[in-house]
CSV table of C-alpha atoms and ligand atoms in Angstrom, one decimal:
chain,number,residue,atom,x,y,z
Q,1,MET,CA,83.2,85.5,101.1
Q,2,PHE,CA,86.7,86.3,102.9
Q,3,ASN,CA,87.1,89.3,104.7
Q,4,TYR,CA,91.0,89.5,106.0
Q,5,THR,CA,92.5,87.9,103.5
Q,6,ALA,CA,90.2,88.7,100.7
Q,7,ASP,CA,92.8,91.9,99.5
Q,8,ILE,CA,95.9,93.3,100.6
Q,9,SER,CA,94.9,96.4,99.6
Q,10,VAL,CA,92.8,97.2,101.9
Q,11,LEU,CA,94.5,94.8,104.4
Q,12,SER,CA,97.3,97.5,103.6
Q,13,HIS,CA,95.4,100.3,104.2
Q,14,ASN,CA,93.9,98.7,107.7
Q,15,ILE,CA,96.8,99.0,108.6
Q,16,ILE,CA,98.5,102.4,108.4
Q,17,LYS,CA,94.9,103.2,110.2
Q,18,ASP,CA,95.7,101.2,112.9
Q,19,ASN,CA,98.5,102.0,113.5
Q,20,ILE,CA,100.1,105.1,112.5
Q,21,LYS,CA,100.4,107.2,115.2
Q,22,ASN,CA,101.1,111.3,113.7
Q,23,PHE,CA,98.0,112.0,110.7
Q,24,ASP,CA,100.8,114.8,108.5
Q,25,ILE,CA,101.7,113.4,104.9
Q,26,ALA,CA,101.9,110.0,103.5
Q,27,ILE,CA,103.8,109.0,99.9
Q,28,ASP,CA,101.2,107.1,97.5
Q,29,ALA,CA,105.4,105.7,95.3
Q,30,THR,CA,102.5,104.5,92.5
Q,31,LEU,CA,99.4,106.4,91.8
Q,32,GLY,CA,97.9,104.5,88.9
Q,33,ASN,CA,94.3,105.1,88.9
Q,34,GLY,CA,94.9,106.9,92.3
Q,35,LYS,CA,92.8,103.9,95.5
Q,36,ASP,CA,94.9,104.2,97.5
Q,37,THR,CA,95.9,107.7,97.2
Q,38,ASP,CA,92.3,108.5,97.6
Q,39,PHE,CA,92.2,106.6,101.1
Q,40,LEU,CA,95.7,108.5,102.4
Q,41,SER,CA,94.0,111.7,101.3
Q,42,LYS,CA,91.5,111.0,104.1
Q,43,TYR,CA,93.7,110.7,107.0
Q,44,PHE,CA,96.2,112.6,105.9
Q,45,LYS,CA,96.9,116.1,105.8
Q,46,THR,CA,99.0,116.6,103.4
Q,47,VAL,CA,99.8,113.6,100.5
Q,48,TYR,CA,102.3,113.7,97.9
Q,49,SER,CA,101.6,111.4,95.0
Q,50,PHE,CA,104.3,109.5,92.4
Q,51,GLU,CA,103.4,108.7,88.3
Q,52,ILE,CA,104.8,108.3,85.7
Q,53,GLN,CA,102.3,108.1,83.0
Q,54,HIS,CA,101.0,111.6,82.4
Q,55,MET,CA,97.5,110.4,81.9
Q,56,ALA,CA,97.1,108.9,85.4
Q,57,ILE,CA,98.5,112.0,86.3
Q,58,GLU,CA,95.6,114.1,84.7
Q,59,ASN,CA,92.7,111.1,85.6
Q,60,TYR,CA,93.1,112.1,89.3
Q,61,LYS,CA,93.4,115.4,88.1
Q,62,ASN,CA,90.1,115.3,87.7
Q,63,LYS,CA,89.5,115.0,91.3
Q,64,GLU,CA,90.2,118.6,92.4
Q,65,ILE,CA,91.0,117.0,95.7
Q,66,GLN,CA,92.9,119.9,97.6
Q,67,ASN,CA,95.7,118.2,99.6
Q,68,VAL,CA,97.2,116.4,97.4
Q,69,HIS,CA,99.9,116.9,95.7
Q,70,LEU,CA,100.3,114.8,92.4
Q,71,ILE,CA,104.1,114.7,91.3
Q,72,GLU,CA,104.7,113.5,87.2
Q,73,GLU,CA,108.1,111.8,88.7
Q,74,SER,CA,109.7,108.9,89.3
Q,75,HIS,CA,109.1,107.7,93.2
Q,76,GLU,CA,113.2,106.8,92.0
Q,77,LEU,CA,113.5,110.7,93.2
Q,78,ILE,CA,112.0,110.9,96.5
Q,79,ASP,CA,114.9,112.6,98.4
Q,80,ASN,CA,115.0,115.6,95.3
Q,81,ILE,CA,111.3,116.1,96.1
Q,82,ILE,CA,110.2,115.4,99.0
Q,83,LYS,CA,112.7,117.4,102.1
Q,84,ASP,CA,110.4,117.1,104.8
Q,85,SER,CA,110.3,113.8,106.8
Q,86,VAL,CA,106.5,111.6,106.5
Q,87,ASP,CA,104.8,109.4,108.2
Q,88,CYS,CA,104.2,106.3,105.9
Q,89,ILE,CA,104.6,105.7,102.6
Q,90,MET,CA,102.9,103.3,100.0
Q,91,TYR,CA,103.5,101.3,97.0
Q,92,ASN,CA,101.2,99.3,95.2
Q,93,LEU,CA,104.3,97.7,92.7
Q,94,GLY,CA,103.0,95.9,88.8
Q,95,TYR,CA,101.7,98.3,86.4
Q,96,LEU,CA,98.5,99.8,85.9
Q,97,PRO,CA,95.3,97.3,86.1
Q,98,GLY,CA,92.8,98.5,82.8
Q,99,GLY,CA,97.0,99.9,81.8
Q,100,ASP,CA,99.6,99.5,79.0
Q,101,LYS,CA,101.2,95.8,81.1
Q,102,ASN,CA,104.7,97.1,79.8
Q,103,ILE,CA,105.2,100.1,81.5
Q,104,THR,CA,105.0,98.8,85.1
Q,105,THR,CA,107.5,99.1,88.2
Q,106,ASN,CA,111.2,97.8,88.2
Q,107,CYS,CA,113.5,96.3,91.0
Q,108,LYS,CA,116.3,98.8,90.6
Q,109,SER,CA,114.5,101.7,90.3
Q,110,THR,CA,112.0,100.4,93.2
Q,111,LEU,CA,114.9,99.3,95.2
Q,112,ILE,CA,116.5,102.6,95.4
Q,113,SER,CA,112.7,104.7,96.3
Q,114,ILE,CA,112.1,101.9,99.2
Q,115,LYS,CA,115.7,102.9,100.4
Q,116,LYS,CA,115.4,107.0,100.2
Q,117,GLY,CA,112.4,106.7,102.2
Q,118,LEU,CA,112.5,105.1,104.8
Q,119,GLU,CA,115.5,107.5,105.4
Q,120,LEU,CA,112.8,110.0,105.1
Q,121,LEU,CA,110.2,108.2,106.6
Q,122,LYS,CA,110.1,109.4,110.5
Q,123,SER,CA,109.8,107.2,113.7
Q,124,GLN,CA,106.6,105.3,114.7
Q,125,GLY,CA,106.2,106.0,110.3
Q,126,ILE,CA,104.6,102.9,108.6
Q,127,MET,CA,105.5,101.8,104.3
Q,128,ALA,CA,103.9,99.1,103.1
Q,129,ILE,CA,104.3,97.8,100.0
Q,130,SER,CA,101.7,95.1,97.8
Q,131,MET,CA,103.7,93.2,95.3
Q,132,TYR,CA,102.6,90.7,92.4
Q,133,SER,CA,104.7,88.2,91.8
Q,134,GLY,CA,102.2,87.2,88.9
Q,135,HIS,CA,104.9,88.0,86.4
Q,136,GLU,CA,109.1,88.0,85.0
Q,137,GLU,CA,109.7,91.6,86.4
Q,138,GLY,CA,107.5,91.3,89.5
Q,139,LYS,CA,108.3,88.2,90.9
Q,140,LYS,CA,112.6,89.7,90.0
Q,141,GLU,CA,110.8,92.8,92.5
Q,142,LYS,CA,109.5,91.0,94.7
Q,143,GLU,CA,112.8,88.8,95.5
Q,144,GLU,CA,115.2,91.6,95.6
Q,145,ILE,CA,112.7,93.7,98.2
Q,146,LEU,CA,113.3,90.9,100.2
Q,147,LYS,CA,116.2,90.1,100.6
Q,148,TYR,CA,116.9,94.3,101.2
Q,149,ALA,CA,113.7,94.4,103.7
Q,150,SER,CA,115.0,90.9,105.1
Q,151,SER,CA,118.6,92.7,106.1
Q,152,LEU,CA,117.5,95.7,107.2
Q,153,ASP,CA,118.9,96.9,111.0
Q,154,LYS,CA,115.9,94.5,113.9
Q,155,LEU,CA,116.6,97.4,115.8
Q,156,LEU,CA,116.0,99.8,113.7
Q,157,TYR,CA,113.3,99.2,112.2
Q,158,GLY,CA,109.8,96.0,111.8
Q,159,SER,CA,109.8,93.8,108.7
Q,160,MET,CA,106.6,91.7,108.1
Q,161,LEU,CA,105.6,89.8,104.9
Q,162,HIS,CA,101.7,89.2,104.8
Q,163,GLU,CA,101.1,86.2,101.8
Q,164,THR,CA,98.3,84.0,100.7
Q,165,LEU,CA,99.9,80.3,100.9
Q,166,ASN,CA,96.7,78.5,99.5
Q,167,ARG,CA,96.1,80.4,95.7
Q,168,ASN,CA,99.2,80.5,93.0
Q,169,ASN,CA,100.7,84.2,93.0
Q,170,ALA,CA,98.7,85.6,94.7
Q,171,PRO,CA,99.7,89.3,95.4
Q,172,SER,CA,101.9,90.0,99.1
Q,173,LEU,CA,101.9,92.4,101.6
Q,174,LEU,CA,105.3,93.6,103.1
Q,175,ILE,CA,105.1,95.9,106.1
Q,176,ILE,CA,108.1,98.3,107.5
Q,177,GLU,CA,107.4,100.4,110.6
Q,178,LYS,CA,110.5,102.4,111.8
Q,179,LYS,CA,111.3,102.6,114.7
P,201,SAM,C1,99.4,98.2,90.3
P,201,SAM,S1,99.5,100.7,89.8
P,201,SAM,C2,99.3,101.0,91.4
P,201,SAM,C3,98.0,101.4,92.1
P,201,SAM,C4,97.6,102.7,93.0
P,201,SAM,N1,98.2,101.9,93.6
P,201,SAM,C5,95.8,101.9,92.8
P,201,SAM,O1,95.3,102.4,93.8
P,201,SAM,O2,95.0,102.6,91.5
P,201,SAM,C6,101.8,100.9,89.7
P,201,SAM,C7,100.9,102.2,88.8
P,201,SAM,O3,102.8,102.7,89.0
P,201,SAM,C8,103.3,102.7,88.4
P,201,SAM,N2,104.3,103.6,87.9
P,201,SAM,C9,105.3,102.4,87.3
P,201,SAM,N3,107.4,102.7,87.4
P,201,SAM,C10,107.0,103.4,87.8
P,201,SAM,C11,108.4,105.1,88.9
P,201,SAM,N4,109.3,105.0,88.5
P,201,SAM,N5,106.8,105.7,89.9
P,201,SAM,C12,106.1,105.9,90.2
P,201,SAM,N6,105.1,105.2,89.3
P,201,SAM,C13,105.8,104.4,88.5
P,201,SAM,C14,102.4,102.4,87.1
P,201,SAM,O4,102.4,103.6,85.7
P,201,SAM,C15,101.5,102.0,87.6
P,201,SAM,O5,100.6,103.3,87.3
């Protein structure tokens, strides 16, 4: 089986674990089934997790993890709700696995959130964005995000794409690091 190239989610966790300097505050911008929030809660003192689906929030609430603050709002409002600067922000785009495929992240609000998120990110902080181009909205979302990430000032941000080359529509991982 594959190790490094098998799963961009595991890859994103390893990049965060190995490269973050301060493990104070992290944001999961897309809670979903909570795998990324579980990961972040093990390493960071405080985690804020956004999700628009009530059921996903309720499911996670049952875990009663003390350092996780659940926010039932769109991540577009990230700057209205989070007033501290943060060390890490994760986006896992698309729809909830096993859930309603019509409820998906969308290009416009995702981009607004990413732009605001980069403002909140501390120096040496990392933003990890997992993107899925296997559905129409995901394809458009990926194109727009990559256009934006390519335009970032190279003196302020490192912007790196991890992409599988020999599988169609495999998810890809974008890492943005703030100087
Ligand atoms: C691919 S899933 C996330 C997977 C998740 N990180 C995990 O570990 O299970 C994407 C999630 O984003 C949520 N979502 C969609 N639009 C959103 C928005 N504007 N703000 C916050 N969450 C959103 C969806 O409801 C869905 O649960």
